[in-house]
PDB file of C-alpha atoms in Angstrom:
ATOM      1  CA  UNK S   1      46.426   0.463  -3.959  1.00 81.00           C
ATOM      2  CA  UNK S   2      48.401  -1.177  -6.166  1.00 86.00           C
ATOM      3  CA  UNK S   3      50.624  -4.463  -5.428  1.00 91.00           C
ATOM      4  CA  UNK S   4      52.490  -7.267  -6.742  1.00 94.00           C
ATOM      5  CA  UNK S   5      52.552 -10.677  -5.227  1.00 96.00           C
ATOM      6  CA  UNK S   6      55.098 -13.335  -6.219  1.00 95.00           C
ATOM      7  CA  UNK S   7      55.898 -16.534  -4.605  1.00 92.00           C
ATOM      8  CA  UNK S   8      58.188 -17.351  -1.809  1.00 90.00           C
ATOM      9  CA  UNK S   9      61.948 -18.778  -2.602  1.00 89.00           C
ATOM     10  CA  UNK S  10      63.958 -20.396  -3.050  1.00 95.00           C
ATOM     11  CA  UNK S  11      62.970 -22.552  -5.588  1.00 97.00           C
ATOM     12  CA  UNK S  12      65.535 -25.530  -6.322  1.00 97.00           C
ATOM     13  CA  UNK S  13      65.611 -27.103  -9.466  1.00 98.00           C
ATOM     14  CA  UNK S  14      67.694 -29.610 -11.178  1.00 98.00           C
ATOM     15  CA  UNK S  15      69.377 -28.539 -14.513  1.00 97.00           C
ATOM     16  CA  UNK S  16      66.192 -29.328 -17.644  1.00 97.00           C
ATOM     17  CA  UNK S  17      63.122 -29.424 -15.380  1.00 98.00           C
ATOM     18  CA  UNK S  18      60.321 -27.183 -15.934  1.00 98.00           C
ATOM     19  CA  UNK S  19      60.411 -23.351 -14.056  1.00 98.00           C
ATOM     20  CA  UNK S  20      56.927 -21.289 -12.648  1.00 98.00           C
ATOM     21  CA  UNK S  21      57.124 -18.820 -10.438  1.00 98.00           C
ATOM     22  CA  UNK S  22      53.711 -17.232  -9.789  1.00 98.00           C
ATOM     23  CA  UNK S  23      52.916 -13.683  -9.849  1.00 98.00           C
ATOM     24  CA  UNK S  24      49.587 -11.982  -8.806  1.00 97.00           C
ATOM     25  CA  UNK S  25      48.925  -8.245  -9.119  1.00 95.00           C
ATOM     26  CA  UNK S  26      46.173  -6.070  -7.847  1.00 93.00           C
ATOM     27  CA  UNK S  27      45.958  -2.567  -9.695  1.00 89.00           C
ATOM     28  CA  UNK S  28      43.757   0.028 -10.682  1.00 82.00           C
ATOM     29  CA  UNK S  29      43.561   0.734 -14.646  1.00 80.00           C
ATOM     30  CA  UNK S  30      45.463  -1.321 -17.397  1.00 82.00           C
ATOM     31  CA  UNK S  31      48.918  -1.765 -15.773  1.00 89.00           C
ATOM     32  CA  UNK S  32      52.118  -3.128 -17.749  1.00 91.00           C
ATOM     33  CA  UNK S  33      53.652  -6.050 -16.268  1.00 94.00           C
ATOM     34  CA  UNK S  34      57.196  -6.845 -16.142  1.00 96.00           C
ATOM     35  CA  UNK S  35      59.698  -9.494 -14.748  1.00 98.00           C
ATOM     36  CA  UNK S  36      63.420  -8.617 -14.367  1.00 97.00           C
ATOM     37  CA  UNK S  37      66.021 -10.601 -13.578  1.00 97.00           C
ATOM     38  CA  UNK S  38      69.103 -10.346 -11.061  1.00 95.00           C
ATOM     39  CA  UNK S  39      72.444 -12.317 -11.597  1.00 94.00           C
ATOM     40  CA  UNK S  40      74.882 -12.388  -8.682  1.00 89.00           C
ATOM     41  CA  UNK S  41      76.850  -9.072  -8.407  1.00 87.00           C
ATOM     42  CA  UNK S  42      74.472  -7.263 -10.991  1.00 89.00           C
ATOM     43  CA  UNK S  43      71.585  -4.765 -11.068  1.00 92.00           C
ATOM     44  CA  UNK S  44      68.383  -5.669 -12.616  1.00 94.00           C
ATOM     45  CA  UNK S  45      67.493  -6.093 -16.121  1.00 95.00           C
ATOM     46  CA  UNK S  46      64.548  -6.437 -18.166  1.00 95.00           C
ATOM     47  CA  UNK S  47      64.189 -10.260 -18.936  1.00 97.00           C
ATOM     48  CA  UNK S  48      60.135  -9.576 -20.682  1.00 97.00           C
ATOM     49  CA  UNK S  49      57.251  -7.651 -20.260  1.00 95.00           C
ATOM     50  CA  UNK S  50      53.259  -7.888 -21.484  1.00 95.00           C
ATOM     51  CA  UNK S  51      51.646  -4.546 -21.845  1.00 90.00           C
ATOM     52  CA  UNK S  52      47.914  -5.593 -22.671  1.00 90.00           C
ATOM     53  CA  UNK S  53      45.460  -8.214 -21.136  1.00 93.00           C
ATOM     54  CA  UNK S  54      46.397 -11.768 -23.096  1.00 95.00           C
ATOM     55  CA  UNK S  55      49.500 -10.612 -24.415  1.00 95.00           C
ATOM     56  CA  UNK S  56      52.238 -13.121 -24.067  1.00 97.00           C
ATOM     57  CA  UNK S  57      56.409 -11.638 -23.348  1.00 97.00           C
ATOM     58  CA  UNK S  58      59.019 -14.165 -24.347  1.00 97.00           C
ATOM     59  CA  UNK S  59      63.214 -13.570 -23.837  1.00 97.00           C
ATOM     60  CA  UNK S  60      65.488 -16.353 -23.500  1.00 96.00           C
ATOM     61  CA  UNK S  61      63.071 -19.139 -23.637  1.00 97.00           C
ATOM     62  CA  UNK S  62      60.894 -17.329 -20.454  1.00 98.00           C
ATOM     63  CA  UNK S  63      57.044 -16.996 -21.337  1.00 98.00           C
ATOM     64  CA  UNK S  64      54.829 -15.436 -19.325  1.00 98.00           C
ATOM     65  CA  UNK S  65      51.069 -14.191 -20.326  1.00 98.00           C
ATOM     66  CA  UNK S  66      49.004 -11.258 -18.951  1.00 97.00           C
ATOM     67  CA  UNK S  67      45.692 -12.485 -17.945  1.00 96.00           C
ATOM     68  CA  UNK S  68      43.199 -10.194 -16.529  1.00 93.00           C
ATOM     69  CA  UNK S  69      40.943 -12.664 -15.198  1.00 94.00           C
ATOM     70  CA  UNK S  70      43.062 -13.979 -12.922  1.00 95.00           C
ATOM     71  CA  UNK S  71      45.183 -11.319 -11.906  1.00 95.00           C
ATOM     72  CA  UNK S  72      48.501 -12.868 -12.801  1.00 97.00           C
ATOM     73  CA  UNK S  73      51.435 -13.308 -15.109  1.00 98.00           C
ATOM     74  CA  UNK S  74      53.313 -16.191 -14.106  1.00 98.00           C
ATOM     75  CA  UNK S  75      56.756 -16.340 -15.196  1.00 98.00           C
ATOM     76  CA  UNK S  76      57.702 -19.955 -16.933  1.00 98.00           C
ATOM     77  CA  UNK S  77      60.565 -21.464 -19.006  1.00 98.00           C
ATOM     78  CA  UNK S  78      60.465 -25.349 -20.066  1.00 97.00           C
ATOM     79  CA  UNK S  79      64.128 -26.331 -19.600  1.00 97.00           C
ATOM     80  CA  UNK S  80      66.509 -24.295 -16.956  1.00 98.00           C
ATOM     81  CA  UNK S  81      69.835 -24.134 -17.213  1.00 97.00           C
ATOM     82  CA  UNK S  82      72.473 -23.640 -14.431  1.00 97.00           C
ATOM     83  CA  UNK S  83      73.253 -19.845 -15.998  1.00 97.00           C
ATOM     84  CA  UNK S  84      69.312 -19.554 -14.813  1.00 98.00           C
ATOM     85  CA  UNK S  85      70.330 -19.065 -11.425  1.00 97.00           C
ATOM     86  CA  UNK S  86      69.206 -15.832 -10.504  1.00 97.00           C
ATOM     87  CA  UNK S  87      66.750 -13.657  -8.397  1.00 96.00           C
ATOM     88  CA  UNK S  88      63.229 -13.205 -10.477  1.00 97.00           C
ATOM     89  CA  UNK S  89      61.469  -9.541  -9.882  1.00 97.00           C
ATOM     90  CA  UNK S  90      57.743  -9.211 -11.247  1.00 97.00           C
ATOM     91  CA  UNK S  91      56.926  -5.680 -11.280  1.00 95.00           C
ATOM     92  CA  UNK S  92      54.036  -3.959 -12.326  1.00 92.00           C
ATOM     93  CA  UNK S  93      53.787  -0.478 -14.085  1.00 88.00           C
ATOM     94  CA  UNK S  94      50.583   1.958 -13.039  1.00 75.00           C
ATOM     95  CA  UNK S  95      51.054   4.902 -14.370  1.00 67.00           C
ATOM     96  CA  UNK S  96      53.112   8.548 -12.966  1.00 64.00           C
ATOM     97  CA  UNK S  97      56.938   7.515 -12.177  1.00 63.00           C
ATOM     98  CA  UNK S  98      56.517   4.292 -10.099  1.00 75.00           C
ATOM     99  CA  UNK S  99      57.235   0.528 -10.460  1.00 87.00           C
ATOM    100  CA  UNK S 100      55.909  -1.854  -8.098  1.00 90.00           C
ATOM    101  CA  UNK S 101      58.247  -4.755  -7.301  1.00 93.00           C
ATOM    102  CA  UNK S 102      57.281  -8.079  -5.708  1.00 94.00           C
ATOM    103  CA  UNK S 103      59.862  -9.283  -2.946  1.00 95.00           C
ATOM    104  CA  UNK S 104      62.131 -11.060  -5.137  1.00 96.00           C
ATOM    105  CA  UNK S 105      62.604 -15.071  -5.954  1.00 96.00           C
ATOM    106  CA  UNK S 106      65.371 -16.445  -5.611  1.00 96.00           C
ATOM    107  CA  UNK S 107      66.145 -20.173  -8.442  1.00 97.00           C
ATOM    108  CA  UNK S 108      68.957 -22.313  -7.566  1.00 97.00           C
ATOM    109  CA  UNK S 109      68.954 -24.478 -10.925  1.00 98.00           C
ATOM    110  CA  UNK S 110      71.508 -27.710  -9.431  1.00 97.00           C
ATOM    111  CA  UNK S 111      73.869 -29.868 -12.338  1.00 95.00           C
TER     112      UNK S 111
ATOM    113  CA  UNK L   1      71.881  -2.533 -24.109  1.00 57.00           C
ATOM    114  CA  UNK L   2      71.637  -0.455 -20.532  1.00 59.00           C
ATOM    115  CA  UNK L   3      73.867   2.522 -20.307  1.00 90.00           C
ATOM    116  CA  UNK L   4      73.835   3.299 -16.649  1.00 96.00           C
ATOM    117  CA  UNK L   5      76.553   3.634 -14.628  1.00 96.00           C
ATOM    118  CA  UNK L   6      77.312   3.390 -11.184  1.00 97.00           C
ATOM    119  CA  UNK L   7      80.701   4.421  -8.751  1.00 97.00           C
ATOM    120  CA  UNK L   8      82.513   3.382  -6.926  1.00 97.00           C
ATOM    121  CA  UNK L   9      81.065  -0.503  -6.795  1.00 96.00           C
ATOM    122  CA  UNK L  10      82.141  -1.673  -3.357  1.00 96.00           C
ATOM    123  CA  UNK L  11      82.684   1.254  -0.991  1.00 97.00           C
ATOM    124  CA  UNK L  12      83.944   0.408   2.850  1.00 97.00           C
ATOM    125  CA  UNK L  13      84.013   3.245   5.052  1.00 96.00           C
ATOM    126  CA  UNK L  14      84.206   4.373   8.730  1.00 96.00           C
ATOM    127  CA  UNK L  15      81.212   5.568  10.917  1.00 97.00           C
ATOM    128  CA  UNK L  16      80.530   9.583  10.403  1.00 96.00           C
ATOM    129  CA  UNK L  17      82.307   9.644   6.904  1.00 96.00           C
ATOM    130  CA  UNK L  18      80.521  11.454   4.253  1.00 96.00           C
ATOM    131  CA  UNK L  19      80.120   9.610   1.447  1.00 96.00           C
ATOM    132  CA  UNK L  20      78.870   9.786  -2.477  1.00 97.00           C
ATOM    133  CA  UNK L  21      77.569   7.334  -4.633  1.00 97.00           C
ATOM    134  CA  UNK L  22      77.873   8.120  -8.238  1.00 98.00           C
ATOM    135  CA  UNK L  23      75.011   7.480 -10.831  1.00 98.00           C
ATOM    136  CA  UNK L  24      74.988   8.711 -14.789  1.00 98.00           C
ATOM    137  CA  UNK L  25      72.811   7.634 -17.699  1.00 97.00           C
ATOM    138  CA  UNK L  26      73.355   8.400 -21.428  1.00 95.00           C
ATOM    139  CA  UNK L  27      70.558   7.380 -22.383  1.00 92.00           C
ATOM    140  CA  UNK L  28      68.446  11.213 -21.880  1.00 91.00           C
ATOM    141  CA  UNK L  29      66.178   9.734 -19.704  1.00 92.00           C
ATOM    142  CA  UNK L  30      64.012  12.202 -17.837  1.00 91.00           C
ATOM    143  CA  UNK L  31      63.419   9.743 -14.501  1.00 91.00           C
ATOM    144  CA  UNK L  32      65.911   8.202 -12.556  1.00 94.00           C
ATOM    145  CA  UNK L  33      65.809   6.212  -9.281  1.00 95.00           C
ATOM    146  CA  UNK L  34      67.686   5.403  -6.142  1.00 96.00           C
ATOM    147  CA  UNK L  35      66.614   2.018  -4.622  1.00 95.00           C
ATOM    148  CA  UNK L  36      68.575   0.435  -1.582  1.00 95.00           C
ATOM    149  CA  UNK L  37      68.547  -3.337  -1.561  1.00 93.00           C
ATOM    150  CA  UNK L  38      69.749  -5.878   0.676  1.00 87.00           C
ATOM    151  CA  UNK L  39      71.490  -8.550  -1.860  1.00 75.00           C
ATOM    152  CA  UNK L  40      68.626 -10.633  -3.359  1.00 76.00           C
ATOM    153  CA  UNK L  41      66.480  -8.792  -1.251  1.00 86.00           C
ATOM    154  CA  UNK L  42      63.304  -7.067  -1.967  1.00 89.00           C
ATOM    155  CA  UNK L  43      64.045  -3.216  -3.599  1.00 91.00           C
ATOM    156  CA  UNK L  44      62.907  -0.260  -1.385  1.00 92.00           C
ATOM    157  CA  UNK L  45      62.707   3.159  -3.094  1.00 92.00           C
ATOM    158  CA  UNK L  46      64.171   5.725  -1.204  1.00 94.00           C
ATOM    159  CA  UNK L  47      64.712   8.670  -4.066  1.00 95.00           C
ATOM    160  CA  UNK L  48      63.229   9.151  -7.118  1.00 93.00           C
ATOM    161  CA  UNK L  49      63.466  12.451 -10.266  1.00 94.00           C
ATOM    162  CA  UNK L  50      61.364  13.375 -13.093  1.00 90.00           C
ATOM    163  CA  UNK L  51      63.867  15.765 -14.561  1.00 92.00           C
ATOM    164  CA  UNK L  52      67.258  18.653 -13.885  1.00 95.00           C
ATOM    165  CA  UNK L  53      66.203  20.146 -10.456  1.00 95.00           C
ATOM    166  CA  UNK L  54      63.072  17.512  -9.434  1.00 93.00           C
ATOM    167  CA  UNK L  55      63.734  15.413  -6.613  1.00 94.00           C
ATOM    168  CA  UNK L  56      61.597  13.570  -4.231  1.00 92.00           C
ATOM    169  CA  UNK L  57      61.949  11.097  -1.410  1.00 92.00           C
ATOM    170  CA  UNK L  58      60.430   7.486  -1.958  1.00 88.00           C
ATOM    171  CA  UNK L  59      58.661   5.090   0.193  1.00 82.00           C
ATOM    172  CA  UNK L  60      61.488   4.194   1.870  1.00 82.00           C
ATOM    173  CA  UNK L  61      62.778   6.604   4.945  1.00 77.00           C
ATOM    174  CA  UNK L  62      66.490   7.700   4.397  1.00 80.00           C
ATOM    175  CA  UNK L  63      68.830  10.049   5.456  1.00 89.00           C
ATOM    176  CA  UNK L  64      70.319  10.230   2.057  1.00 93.00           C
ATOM    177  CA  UNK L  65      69.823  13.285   0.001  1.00 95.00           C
ATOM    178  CA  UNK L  66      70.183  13.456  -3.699  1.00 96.00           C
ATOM    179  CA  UNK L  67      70.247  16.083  -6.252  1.00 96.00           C
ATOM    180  CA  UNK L  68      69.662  16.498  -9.943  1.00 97.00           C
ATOM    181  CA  UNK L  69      71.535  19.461 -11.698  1.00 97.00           C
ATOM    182  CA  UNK L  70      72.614  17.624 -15.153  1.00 96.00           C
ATOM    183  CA  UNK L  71      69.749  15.299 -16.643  1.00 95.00           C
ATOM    184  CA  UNK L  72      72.391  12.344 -16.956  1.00 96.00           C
ATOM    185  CA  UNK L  73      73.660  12.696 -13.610  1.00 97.00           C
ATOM    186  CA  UNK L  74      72.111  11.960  -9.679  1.00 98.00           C
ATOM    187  CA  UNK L  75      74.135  11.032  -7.355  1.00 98.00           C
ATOM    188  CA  UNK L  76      73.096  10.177  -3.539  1.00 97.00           C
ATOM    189  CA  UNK L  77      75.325  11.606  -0.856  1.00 96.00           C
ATOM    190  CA  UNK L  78      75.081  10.243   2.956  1.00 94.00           C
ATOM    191  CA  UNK L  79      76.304  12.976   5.048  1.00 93.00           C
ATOM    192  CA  UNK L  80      77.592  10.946   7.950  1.00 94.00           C
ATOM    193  CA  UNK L  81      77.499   7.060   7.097  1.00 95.00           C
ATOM    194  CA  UNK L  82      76.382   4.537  10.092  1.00 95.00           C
ATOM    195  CA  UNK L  83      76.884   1.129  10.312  1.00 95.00           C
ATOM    196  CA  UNK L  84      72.320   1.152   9.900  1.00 93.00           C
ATOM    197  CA  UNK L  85      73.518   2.076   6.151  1.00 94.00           C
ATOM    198  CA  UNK L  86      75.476  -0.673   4.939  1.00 95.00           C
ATOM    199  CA  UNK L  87      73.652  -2.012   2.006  1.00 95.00           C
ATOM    200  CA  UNK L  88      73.229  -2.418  -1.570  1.00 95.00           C
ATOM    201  CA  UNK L  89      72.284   1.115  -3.641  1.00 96.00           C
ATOM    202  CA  UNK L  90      70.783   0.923  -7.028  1.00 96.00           C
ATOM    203  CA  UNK L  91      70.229   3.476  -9.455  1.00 97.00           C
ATOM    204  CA  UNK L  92      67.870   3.472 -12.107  1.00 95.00           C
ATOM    205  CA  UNK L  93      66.523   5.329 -15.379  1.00 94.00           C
ATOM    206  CA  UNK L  94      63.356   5.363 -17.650  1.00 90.00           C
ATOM    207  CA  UNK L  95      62.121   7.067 -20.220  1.00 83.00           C
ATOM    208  CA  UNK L  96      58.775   8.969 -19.682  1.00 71.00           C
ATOM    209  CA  UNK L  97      57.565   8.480 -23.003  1.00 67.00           C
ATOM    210  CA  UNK L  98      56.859   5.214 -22.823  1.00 64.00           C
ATOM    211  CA  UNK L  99      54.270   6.088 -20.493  1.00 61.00           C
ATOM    212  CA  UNK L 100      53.137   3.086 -18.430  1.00 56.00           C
ATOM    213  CA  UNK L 101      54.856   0.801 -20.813  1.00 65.00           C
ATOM    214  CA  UNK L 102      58.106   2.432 -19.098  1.00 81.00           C
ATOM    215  CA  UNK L 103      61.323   0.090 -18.611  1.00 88.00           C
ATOM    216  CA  UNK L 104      63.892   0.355 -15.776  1.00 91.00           C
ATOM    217  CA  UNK L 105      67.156   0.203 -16.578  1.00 93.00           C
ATOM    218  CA  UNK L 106      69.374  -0.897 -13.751  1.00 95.00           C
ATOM    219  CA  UNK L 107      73.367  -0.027 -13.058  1.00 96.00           C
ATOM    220  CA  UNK L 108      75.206  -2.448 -11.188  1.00 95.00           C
ATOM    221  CA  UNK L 109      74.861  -1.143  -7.921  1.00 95.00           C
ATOM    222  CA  UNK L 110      77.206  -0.090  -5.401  1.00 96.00           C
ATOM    223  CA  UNK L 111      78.030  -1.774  -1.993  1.00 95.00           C
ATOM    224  CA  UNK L 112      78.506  -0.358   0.886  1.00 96.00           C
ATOM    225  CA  UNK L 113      79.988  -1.821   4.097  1.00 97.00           C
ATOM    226  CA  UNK L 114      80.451   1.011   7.188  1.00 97.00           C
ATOM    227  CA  UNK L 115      82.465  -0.231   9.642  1.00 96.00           C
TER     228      UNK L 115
END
């Protein structure tokens, strides 16, 4: 069946240094692929999504690229900020009604 | 912009109360969601609607129920709240046209403590 992977958290990071968090799927078909954010106190929202092997999604200086090959669209920004500090969702879209969510990373980005 | 809404947001109640969480889109979407979350947690589907008078139950066992009688409205009702349901509820909506390329709009959730 269909699954999302993500790494464990938290991840601590010190305001400007360089953000992955790693996300492998496994799906049937050509799935979309999505990673939402969650502030404190908040719901979800979209932060990017890919839709196609090789395309890249881009919001708020976050990049992350669908690649078939390797099962995986890795969520990356160069530089985070403090206001980065957030729980990180990748999600994948198969198809019928559902989302599949990974478990959830939690960033702690320090002054 | 998301326009989902969600009431009340922070909801503490006694044991055996029966309770409803509020949930309306303007947005005409056709699905909606109920998800319960433990803050920061991972998000477990436990209701889900693919239009007026559709329901279903998710992956998730609860002893919520939900209906769907106005397009832009589902709320989730518990019919006697336990301290086993204290927890964060989210509600979502997408668009079935988008077909797999399908965004989920989030409301803010409501939290519930039952005492």
């Amino acid at each position: 069946g269909n699954s999302v992977t993500q790494m464990e958290g938290p991840v601590t990071l010190s305001e400007e240094a360089f953000l992955t968090i790693n996300c492998t799927y496994t799906a049937t078909g050509y799935p979309s692929l999505f990673w939402y954010v969650q502030y404190p106190g908040e719901g979800l929202q979209l932060l990017l999504k890919a839709t196609k092997a090789d395309d890249k999604g881009s919001n708020k200086g976050f990049e992350a690229t669908y690649r078939k090959e390797t099962t995986s669209f890795h969520l990356e920004k160069g530089s985070v900020q403090v206001s980065d500090s957030a729980v990180y969702f990748c999600a994948l879209g198969a198809g019928g009604f559902k989302t599949i969510f990974g478990a959830g990373t939690r960033l702690f980005v320090k002054a | 912009e998301a326009d989902i809404y969600q009431t009340p947001r922070y909801l503490v109640i006694g044991t055996g109360k029966k309770i409803t969480l509020e949930c309306s889109q303007t947005m005409g979407h056709d699905k909606m969601y109920w998800y319960q979350q433990d803050p920061g947690m991972e998000l477990h589907l436990i209701h889900y609607s693919y239009g007026v008078n559709s329901t279903e139950k998710g992956d998730l066992s609860s002893e919520s129920t939900v209906s769907r009688i106005r397009t832009e409205h589902f709320p989730l009702t518990l019919e006697s709240a336990r301290p086993s349901h204290t927890s964060q509820y989210l509600c979502a909506s997408s668009d079935r046209n988008e077909g797999q390329r399908e965004t989920q709009y989030f409301g803010p959730g409501t939290r519930l403590l039952v005492l």
